[in-house]
Coordinates of C-alpha atoms in Angstrom, one line a residue:
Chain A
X1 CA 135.1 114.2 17.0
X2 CA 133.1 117.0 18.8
X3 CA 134.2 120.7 18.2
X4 CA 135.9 122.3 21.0
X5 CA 133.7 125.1 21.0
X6 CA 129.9 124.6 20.4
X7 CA 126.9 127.1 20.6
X8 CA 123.4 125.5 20.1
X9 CA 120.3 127.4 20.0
X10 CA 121.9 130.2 22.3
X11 CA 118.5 132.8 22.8
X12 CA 119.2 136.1 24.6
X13 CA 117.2 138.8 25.5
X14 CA 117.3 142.3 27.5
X15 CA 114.6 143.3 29.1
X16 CA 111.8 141.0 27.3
X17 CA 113.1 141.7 24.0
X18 CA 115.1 138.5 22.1
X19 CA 118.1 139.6 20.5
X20 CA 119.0 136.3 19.7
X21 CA 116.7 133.7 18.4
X22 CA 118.4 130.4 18.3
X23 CA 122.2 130.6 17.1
X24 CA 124.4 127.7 16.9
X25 CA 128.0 127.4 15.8
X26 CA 130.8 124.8 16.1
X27 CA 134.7 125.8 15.8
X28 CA 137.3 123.1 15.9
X29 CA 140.6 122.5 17.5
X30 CA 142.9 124.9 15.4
X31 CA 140.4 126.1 13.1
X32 CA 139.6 130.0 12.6
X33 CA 136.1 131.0 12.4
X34 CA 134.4 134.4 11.3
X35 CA 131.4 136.0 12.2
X36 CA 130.2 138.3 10.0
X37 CA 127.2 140.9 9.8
X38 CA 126.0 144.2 10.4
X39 CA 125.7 146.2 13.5
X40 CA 123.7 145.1 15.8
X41 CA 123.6 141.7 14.1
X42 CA 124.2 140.0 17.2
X43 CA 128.3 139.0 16.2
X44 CA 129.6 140.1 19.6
X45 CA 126.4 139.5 21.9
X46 CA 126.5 135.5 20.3
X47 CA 130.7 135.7 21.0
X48 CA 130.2 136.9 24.9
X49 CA 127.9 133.9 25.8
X50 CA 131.3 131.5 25.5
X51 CA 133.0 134.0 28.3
X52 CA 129.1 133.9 30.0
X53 CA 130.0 138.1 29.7
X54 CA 126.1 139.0 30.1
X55 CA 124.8 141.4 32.6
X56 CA 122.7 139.3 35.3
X57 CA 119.3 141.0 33.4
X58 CA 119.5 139.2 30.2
X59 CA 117.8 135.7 30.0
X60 CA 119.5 133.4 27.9
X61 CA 118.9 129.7 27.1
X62 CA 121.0 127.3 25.0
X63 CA 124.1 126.3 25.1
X64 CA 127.5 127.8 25.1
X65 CA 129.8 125.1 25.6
X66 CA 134.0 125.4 25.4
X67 CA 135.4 121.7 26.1
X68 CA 132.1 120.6 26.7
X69 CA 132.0 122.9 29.7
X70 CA 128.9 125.0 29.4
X71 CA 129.7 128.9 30.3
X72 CA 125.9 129.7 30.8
X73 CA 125.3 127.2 33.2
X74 CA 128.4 126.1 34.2
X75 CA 129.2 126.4 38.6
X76 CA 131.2 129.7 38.8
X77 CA 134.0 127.3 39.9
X78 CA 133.8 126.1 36.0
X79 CA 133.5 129.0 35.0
X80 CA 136.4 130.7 36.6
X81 CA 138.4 128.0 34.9
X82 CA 137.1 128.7 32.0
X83 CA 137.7 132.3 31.8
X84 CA 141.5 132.1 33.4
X85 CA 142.9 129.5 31.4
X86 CA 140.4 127.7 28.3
X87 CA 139.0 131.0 27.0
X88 CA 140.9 134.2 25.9
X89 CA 139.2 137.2 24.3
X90 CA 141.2 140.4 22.6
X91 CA 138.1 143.8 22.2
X92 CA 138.7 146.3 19.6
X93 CA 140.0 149.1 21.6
X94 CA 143.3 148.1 23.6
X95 CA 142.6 151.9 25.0
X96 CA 140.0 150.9 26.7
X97 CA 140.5 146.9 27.4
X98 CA 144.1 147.6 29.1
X99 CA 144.3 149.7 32.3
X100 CA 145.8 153.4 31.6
X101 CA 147.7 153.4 34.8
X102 CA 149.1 150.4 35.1
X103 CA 152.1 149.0 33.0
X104 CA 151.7 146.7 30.0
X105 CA 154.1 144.2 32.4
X106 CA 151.2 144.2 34.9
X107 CA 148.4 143.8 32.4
X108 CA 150.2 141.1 30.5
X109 CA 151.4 139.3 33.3
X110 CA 147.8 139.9 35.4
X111 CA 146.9 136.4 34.9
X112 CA 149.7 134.3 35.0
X113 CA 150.5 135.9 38.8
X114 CA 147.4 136.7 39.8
X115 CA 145.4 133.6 38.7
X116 CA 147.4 131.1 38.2
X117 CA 150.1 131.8 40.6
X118 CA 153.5 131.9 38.6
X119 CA 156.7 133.3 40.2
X120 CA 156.6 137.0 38.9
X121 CA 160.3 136.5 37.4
X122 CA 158.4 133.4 35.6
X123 CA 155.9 135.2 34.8
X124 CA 157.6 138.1 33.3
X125 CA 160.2 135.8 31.2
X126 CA 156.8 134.6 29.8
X127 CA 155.4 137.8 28.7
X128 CA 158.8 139.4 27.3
X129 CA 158.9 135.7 24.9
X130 CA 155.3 136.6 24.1
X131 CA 155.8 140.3 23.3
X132 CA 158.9 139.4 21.1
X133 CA 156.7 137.1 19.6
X134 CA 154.0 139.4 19.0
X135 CA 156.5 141.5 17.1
X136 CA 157.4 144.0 20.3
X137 CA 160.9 144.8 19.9
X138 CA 163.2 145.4 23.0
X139 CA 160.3 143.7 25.3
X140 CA 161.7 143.4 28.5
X141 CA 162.1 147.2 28.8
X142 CA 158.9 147.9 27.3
X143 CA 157.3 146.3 30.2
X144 CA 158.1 149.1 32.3
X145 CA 156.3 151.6 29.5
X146 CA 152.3 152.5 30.6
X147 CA 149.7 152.5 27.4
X148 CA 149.8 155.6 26.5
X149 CA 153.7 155.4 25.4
X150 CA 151.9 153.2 22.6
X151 CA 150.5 153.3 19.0
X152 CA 147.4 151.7 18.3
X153 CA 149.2 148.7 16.7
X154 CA 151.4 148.3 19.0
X155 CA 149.0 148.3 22.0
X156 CA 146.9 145.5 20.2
X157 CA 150.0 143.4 19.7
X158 CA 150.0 143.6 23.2
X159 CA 146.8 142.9 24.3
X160 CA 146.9 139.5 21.9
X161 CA 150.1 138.7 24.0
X162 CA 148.0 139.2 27.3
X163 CA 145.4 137.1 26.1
X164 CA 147.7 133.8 24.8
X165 CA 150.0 133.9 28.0
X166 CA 147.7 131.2 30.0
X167 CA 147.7 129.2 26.5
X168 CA 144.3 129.5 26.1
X169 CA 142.5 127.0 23.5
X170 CA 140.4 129.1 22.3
X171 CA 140.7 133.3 21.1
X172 CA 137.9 135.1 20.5
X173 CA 138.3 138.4 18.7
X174 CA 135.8 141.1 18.8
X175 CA 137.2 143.4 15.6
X176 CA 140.0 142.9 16.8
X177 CA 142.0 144.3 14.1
X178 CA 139.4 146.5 12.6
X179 CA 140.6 150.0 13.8
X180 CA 144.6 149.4 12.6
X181 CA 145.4 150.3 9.3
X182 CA 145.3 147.8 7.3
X183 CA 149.5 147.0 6.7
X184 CA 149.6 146.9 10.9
X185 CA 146.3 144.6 10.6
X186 CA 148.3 141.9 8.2
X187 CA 150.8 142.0 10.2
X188 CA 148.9 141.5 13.6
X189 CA 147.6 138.3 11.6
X190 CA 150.6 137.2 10.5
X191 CA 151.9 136.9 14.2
X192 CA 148.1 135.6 15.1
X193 CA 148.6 132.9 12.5
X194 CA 151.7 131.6 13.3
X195 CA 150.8 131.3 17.0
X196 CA 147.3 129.6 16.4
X197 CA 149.6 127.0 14.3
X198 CA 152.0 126.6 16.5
X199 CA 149.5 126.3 19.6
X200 CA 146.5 124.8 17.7
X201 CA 144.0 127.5 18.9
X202 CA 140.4 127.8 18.1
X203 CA 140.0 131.4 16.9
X204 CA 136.5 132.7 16.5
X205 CA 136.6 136.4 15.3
X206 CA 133.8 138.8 14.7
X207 CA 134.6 141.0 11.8
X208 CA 132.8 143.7 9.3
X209 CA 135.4 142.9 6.6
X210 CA 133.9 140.4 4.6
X211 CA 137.2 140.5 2.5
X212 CA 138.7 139.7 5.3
X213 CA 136.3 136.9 6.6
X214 CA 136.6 135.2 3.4
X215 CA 141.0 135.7 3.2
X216 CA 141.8 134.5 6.7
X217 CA 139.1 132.0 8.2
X218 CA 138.2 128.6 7.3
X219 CA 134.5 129.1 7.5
X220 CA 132.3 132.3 7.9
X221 CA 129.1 132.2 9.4
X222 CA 126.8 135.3 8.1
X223 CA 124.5 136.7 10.7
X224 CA 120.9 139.0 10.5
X225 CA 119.4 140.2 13.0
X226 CA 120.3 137.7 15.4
X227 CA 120.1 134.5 13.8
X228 CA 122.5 133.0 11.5
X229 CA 121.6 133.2 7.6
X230 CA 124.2 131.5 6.1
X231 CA 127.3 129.2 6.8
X232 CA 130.1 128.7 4.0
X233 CA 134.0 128.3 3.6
X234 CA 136.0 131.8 3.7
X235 CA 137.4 130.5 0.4
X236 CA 134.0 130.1 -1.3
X237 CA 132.5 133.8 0.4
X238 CA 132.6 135.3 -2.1
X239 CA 132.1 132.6 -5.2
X240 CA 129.4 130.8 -3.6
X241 CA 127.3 132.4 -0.9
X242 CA 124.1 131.8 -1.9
X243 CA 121.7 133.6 0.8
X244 CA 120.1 137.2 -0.2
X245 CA 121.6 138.9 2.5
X246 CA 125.1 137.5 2.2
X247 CA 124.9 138.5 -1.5
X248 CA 123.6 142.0 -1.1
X249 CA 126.5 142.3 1.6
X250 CA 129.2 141.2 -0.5
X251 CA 127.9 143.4 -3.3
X252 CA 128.2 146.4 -1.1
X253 CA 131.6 145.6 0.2
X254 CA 134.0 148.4 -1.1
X255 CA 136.0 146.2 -3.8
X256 CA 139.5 146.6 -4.8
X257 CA 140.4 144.6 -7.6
X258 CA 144.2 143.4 -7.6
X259 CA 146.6 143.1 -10.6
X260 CA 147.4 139.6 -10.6
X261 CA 151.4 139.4 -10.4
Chain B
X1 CA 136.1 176.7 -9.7
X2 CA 139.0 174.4 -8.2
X3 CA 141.2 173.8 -5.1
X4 CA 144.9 174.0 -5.6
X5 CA 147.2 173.6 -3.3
X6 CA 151.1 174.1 -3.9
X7 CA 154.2 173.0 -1.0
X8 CA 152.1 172.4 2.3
X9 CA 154.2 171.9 4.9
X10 CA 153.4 171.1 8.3
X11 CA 155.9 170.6 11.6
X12 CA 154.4 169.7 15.1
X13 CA 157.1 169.9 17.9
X14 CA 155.5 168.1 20.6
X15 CA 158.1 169.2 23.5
X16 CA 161.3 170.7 23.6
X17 CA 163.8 168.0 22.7
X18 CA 161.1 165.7 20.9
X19 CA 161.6 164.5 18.0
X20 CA 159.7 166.6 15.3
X21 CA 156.7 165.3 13.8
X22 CA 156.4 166.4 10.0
X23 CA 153.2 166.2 9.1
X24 CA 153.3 167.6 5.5
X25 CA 156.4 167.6 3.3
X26 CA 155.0 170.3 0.6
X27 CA 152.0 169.0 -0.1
X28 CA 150.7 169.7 -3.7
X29 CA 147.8 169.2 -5.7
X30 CA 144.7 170.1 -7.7
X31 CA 141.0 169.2 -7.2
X32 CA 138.9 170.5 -10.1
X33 CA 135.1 171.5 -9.9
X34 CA 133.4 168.1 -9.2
X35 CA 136.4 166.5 -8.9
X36 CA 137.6 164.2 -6.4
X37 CA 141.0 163.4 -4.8
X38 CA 141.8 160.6 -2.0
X39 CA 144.4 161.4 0.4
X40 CA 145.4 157.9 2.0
X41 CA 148.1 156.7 4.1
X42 CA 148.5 154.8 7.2
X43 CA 147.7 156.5 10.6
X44 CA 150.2 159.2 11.7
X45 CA 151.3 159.7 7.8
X46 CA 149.6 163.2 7.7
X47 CA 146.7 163.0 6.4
X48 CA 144.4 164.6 8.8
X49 CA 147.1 167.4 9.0
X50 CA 146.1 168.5 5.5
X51 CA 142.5 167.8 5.5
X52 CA 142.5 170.6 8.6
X53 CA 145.0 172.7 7.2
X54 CA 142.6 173.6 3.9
X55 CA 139.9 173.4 6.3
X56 CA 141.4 176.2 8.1
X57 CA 141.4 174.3 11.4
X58 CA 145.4 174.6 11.6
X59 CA 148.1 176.6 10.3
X60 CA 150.7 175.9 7.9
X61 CA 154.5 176.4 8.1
X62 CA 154.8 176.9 4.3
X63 CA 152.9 176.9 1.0
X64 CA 149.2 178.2 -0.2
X65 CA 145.7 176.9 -0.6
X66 CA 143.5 178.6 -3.4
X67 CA 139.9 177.9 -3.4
X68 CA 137.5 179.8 -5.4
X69 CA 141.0 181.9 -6.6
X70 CA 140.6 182.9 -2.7
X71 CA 144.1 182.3 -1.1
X72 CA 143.4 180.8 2.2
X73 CA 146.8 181.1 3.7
X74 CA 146.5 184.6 3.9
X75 CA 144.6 186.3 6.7
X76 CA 140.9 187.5 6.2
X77 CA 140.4 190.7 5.9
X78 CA 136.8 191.3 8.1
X79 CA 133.9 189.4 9.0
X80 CA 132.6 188.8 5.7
X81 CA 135.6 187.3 4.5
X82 CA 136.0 185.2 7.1
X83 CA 132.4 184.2 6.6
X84 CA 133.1 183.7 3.0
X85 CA 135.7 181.3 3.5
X86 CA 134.3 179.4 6.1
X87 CA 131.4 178.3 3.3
X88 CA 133.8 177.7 0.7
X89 CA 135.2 174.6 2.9
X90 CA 133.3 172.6 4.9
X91 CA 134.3 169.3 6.5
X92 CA 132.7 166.2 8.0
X93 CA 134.2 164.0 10.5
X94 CA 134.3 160.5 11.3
X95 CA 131.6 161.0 14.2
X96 CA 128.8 162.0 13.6
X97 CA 127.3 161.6 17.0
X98 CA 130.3 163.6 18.1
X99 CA 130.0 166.2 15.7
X100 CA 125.8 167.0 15.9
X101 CA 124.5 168.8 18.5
X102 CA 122.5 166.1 20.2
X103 CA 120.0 168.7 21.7
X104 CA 118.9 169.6 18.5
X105 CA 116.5 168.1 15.9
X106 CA 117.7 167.0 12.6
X107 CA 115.2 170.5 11.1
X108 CA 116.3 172.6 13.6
X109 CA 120.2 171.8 12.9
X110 CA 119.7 172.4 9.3
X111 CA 117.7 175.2 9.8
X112 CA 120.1 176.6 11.8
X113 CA 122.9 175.7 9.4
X114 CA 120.5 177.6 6.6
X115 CA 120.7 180.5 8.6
X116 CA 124.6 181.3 9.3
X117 CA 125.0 180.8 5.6
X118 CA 122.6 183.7 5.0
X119 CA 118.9 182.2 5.0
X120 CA 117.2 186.0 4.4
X121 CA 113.7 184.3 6.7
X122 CA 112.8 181.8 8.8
X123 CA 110.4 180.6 5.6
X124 CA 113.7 180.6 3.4
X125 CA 115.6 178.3 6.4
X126 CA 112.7 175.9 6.2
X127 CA 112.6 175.3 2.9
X128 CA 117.0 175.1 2.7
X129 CA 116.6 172.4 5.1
X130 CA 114.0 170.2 3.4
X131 CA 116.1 170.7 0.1
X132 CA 119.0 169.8 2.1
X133 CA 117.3 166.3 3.6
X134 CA 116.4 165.7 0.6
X135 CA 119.8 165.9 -1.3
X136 CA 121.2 163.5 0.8
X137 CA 118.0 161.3 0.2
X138 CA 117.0 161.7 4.5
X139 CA 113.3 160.7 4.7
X140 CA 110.8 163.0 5.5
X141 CA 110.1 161.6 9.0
X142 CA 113.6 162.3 10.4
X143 CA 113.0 165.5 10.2
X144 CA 111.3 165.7 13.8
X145 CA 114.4 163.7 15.3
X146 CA 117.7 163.9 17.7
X147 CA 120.8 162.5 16.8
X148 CA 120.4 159.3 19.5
X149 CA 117.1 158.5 17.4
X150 CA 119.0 157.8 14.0
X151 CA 121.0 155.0 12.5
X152 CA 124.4 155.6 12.0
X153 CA 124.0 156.1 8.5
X154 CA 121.4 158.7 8.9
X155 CA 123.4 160.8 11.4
X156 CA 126.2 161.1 9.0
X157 CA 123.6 162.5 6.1
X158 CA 122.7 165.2 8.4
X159 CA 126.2 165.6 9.2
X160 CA 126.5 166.2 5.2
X161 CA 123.5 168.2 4.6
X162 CA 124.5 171.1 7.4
X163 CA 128.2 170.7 5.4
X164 CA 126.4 171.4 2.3
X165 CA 124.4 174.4 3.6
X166 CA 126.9 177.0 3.0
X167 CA 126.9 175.7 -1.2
X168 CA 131.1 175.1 -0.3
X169 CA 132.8 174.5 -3.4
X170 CA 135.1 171.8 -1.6
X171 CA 134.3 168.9 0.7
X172 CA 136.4 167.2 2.8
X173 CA 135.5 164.0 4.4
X174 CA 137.6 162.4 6.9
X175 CA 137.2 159.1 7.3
X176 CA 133.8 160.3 6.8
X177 CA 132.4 156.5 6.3
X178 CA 135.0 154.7 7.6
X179 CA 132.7 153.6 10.6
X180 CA 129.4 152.9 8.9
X181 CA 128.5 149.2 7.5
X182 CA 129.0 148.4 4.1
X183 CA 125.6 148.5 2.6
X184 CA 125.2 152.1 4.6
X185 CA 128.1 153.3 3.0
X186 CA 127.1 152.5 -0.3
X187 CA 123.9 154.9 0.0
X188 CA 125.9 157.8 1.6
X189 CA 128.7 157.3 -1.3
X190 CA 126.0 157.5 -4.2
X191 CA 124.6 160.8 -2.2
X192 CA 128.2 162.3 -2.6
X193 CA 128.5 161.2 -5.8
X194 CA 125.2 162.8 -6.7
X195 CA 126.3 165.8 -5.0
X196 CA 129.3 166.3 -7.4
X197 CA 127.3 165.8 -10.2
X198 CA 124.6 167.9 -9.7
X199 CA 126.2 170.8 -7.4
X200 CA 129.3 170.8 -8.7
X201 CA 130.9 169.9 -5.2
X202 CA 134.4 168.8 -4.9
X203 CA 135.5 166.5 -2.9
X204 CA 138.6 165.7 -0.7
X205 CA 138.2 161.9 0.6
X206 CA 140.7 161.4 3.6
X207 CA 140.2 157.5 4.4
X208 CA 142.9 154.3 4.9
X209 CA 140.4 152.1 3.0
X210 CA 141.7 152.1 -0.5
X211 CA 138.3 150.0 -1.5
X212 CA 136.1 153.3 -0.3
X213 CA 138.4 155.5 -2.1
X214 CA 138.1 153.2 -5.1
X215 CA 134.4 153.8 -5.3
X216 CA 134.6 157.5 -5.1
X217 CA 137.5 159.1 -6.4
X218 CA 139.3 160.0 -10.1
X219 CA 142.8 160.3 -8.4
X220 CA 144.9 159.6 -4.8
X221 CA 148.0 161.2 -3.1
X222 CA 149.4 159.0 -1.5
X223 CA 151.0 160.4 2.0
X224 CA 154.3 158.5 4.0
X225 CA 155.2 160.6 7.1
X226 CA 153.8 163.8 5.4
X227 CA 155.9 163.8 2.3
X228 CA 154.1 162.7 -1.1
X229 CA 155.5 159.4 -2.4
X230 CA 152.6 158.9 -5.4
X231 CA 149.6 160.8 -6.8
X232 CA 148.1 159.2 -9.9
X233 CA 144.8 158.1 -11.0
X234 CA 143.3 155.8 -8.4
X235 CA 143.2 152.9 -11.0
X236 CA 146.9 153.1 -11.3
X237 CA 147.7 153.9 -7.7
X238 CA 145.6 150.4 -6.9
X239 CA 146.4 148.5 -10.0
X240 CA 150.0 149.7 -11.1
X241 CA 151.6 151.3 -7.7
X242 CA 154.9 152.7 -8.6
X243 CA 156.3 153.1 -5.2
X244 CA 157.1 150.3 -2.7
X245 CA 155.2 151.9 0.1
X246 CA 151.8 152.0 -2.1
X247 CA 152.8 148.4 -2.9
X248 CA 153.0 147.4 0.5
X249 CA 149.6 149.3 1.4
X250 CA 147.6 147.8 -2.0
X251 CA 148.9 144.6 -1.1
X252 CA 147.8 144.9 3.0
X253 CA 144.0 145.2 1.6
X254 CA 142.2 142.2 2.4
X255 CA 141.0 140.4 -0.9
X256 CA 141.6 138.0 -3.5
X257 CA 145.1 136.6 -3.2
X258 CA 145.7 138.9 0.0
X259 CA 148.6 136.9 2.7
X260 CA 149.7 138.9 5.3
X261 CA 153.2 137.1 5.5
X262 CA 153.3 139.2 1.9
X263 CA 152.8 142.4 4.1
X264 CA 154.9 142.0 6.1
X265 CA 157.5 141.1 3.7
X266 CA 156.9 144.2 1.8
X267 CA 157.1 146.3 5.1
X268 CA 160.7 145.3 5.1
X269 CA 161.5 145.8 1.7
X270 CA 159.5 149.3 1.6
X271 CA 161.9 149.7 4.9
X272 CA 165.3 148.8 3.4
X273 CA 164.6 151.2 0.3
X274 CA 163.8 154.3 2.6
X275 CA 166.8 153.7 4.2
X276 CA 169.3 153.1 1.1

């Protein structure tokens, strides 16, 4: 069976210069997938080309296909489909990827009423189940509340709730959990898991935290200046990686060493 | 020469009938020459609070701060004592980029830096700042360059070296390399660990990454809504945490073994006990 999300050879460059030189990646149906690497490795320029997010300077070639729909060359009928109900992506900063003055109701509900044209009262019963399910006590009045009435945590819980109301197949996470502390981060995965098992989403996640990468996804690809060095299982990171780079990377990853119970 | 610090407290009322935020619970602890403490905690817990309180950048309800036998509580008495303690303490931030003047060159901040902390000539400024780029091991050629021309890494030495201008006897870095890649933040944690060796610099880490503050520290307060809850060695804070809230933020780190259903789990223990 093919994967439901497959990048082949994907080469991107701005103004002349190739920041990508040939990338390819597979995830499957229900499978979480890291991508790991420095900055300016190419993690979230390689994650954008399944949401065809480039400015209209770049040229690209390659492939960057969701359900064997192509988002770099796909009609923008395709890919308008794509974007509104196949594809979900959660940024690092809710501040900045939810609207300051509009409500978290709005922003949640956004696509199911605007896109996809569910009765608002739908629409809303649909976001306060997500919310709740997202770990958002007392939804349905929170829906009212504007961003800033928010902690960080909370905020990303909600933007992950905006992005798995259409039921999206796939989630792609740009650190999406790297700026909560690290108890609000296991518990944002822990609500993440449970939905991707109940809903059998792809997740593809760009992430720093090779730790991480190597506790939470089934495979990891590495990446180095815009190619990928290195593809392993997150459970064998850190016992088996066997390119340079990955080494040196896991070497310098801040290590805390657990009793264990 | 150490830092000691005995019953900080700290109260923020945001707006009449607000809840009150307690920021420090009397706060107390020691920091020997060279030494280093980690202050960690989950956001909001207070950390920051006290980082800027020793710093000088906010004032306490309650409780003192001696550095250099100099209590810092107390008002100074003229410019030179102000001056004084102002080099005693210096702080870096999380931002560089936020926290260098962009229009300046990485000689001419350090220069400058030199000069407020008492450079007697321009020849004596020169040479502080070379001796300062080259204590955090910058390379010769950055010397010529802005902020927007350095890596990440880079702008946060500079960011160190102007700290270090002033020779303060205590450090505080908040989150200081919490947004630089691992293998970056390896170099700029061997420059601080240089630094305490050879200048005798102490050091106050304020970071929620318990694996940084592994690297770099002989002991770590831990901080729940301002009030103290453990302060041990690191190595039994991460391998033997007494309280259930350190357990709960040990366990959160990802690694071996890590499951965040655990976490969570935890949470609500940690949450039944603070209530019982």
């Amino acid at each position: 069976m093919s994967s439901l999300v497959q990048i082949e050879d994907l080469r991107l460059s701005f103004a002349g210069r190739e920041v990508l030189h040939g990338v390819s990646l597979e995830v499957r149906q229900g499978e979480t997938v890291a991508l790991v690497g420095e900055s300016g490795s190419g993690k979230s320029s390689t994650i954008r080309s399944l949401l065809n997010l480039y400015p209209d300077t770049a040229t690209h070639s390659g492939i960057a296909s969701v359900d064997g729909v192509d988002a770099l060359s796909a009609s923008a009928a395709a890919l308008h489909g794509l974007r509104s109900r196949v594809v979900s992506m959660v940024h690092q900063d809710p501040r900045s990827s939810l609207n300051p003055v509009r409500t978290v109701g709005d922003s949640v509900m956004e696509r199911l009423v605007h896109v996809h044209g569910v009765p608002v009262a739908q629409a809303r019963a649909t976001a306060v189940e997500l919310l709740e399910q997202v770990g958002i006590r007392d939804a349905a009045a929170k829906l009212r509340l504007y961003p800033h009435a928010f902690s960080g945590g909370m905020l990303q819980r909600v933007a992950i709730a905006a992005a798995l109301t259409v039921d999206p197949r796939v989630l792609l996470a740009d650190e999406a959990t790297s700026a909560l502390d690290v108890t609000t981060q296991a518990e944002v995965l822990s609500v993440l898991r449970r939905l991707q098992r109940e809903r059998e989403l792809a997740v593809l996640m760009v992430t720093h935290d090779l730790h991480l990468a190597a506790a939470f996804c089934d495979r990891v690809y590495v990446m180095l200046h815009g190619t990928v060095v290195e593809e392993i299982e997150g459970n064998r990171l850190f016992s088996s990686a066997e390119h340079d780079y990955t080494r040196h990377l896991l070497e310098a990853a801040p290590h805390l060493k657990r009793r264990t119970a | 020469m150490s830092t000691e610090v005995v019953g900080l407290t700290k109260t923020f009322t945001a707006q009449r009938g607000a809840a009150p935020v307690r920021a420090a619970q009397g706060v107390s602890f020691t920091i020997p020459r060279g030494g280093s403490l980690g202050l960690v905690g989950e956001s909001g817990s207070g950390k920051s609070t006290v980082a800027r309180m020793i710093a000088g950048l906010e004032r306490p309800d309650a409780g003192s701060i001696m550095v250099d036998g100099e209590d810092r509580t107390r008002p100074a008495r003229g410019g030179l004592a102000r001056r004084r303690r102002a080099s005693q303490v210096q702080m870096v931030f999380q931002d560089p980029y936020g926290s260098l003047d962009r229009r300046l060159t990485v000689d001419q901040a350090l220069r400058h830096a030199a000069t407020v902390a008492g450079a007697a000539s321009t020849q004596a400024a020169s040479s502080r700042a070379r001796e300062l780029m080259d204590a955090v091991r910058l390379p010769a050629d950055t010397a010529s360059k802005h902020p927007r021309e350095l890596s990440g890494g880079q702008r946060q030495r500079v960011a160190i070296a102007r700290a270090l201008a002033s020779r303060p006897s205590l450090l505080i870095l908040d989150e200081a390399v919490s947004a630089l890649d691992v293998s970056v933040q390896a170099q700029v944690l061997d420059v601080l660990h240089e630094l305490r060796a050879e200048a005798g610099v102490s050091l106050l880490f304020v970071s929620h990454d318990l694996g940084v503050v592994s690297r770099i520290t002989e002991e770590t307060l831990v901080l729940y809504r301002g009030a103290q809850v453990e302060h041990a060695s690191t190595e039994s804070v991460l391998h033997d945490p007494q309280h259930p809230y350190t357990r709960m933020l040990v366990a959160a780190v990802p690694g071996e073994g890590w499951d965040p259903d655990a976490v969570v789990e935890l949470r609500r223990e940690f949450e039944r006990s603070a209530l019982s």
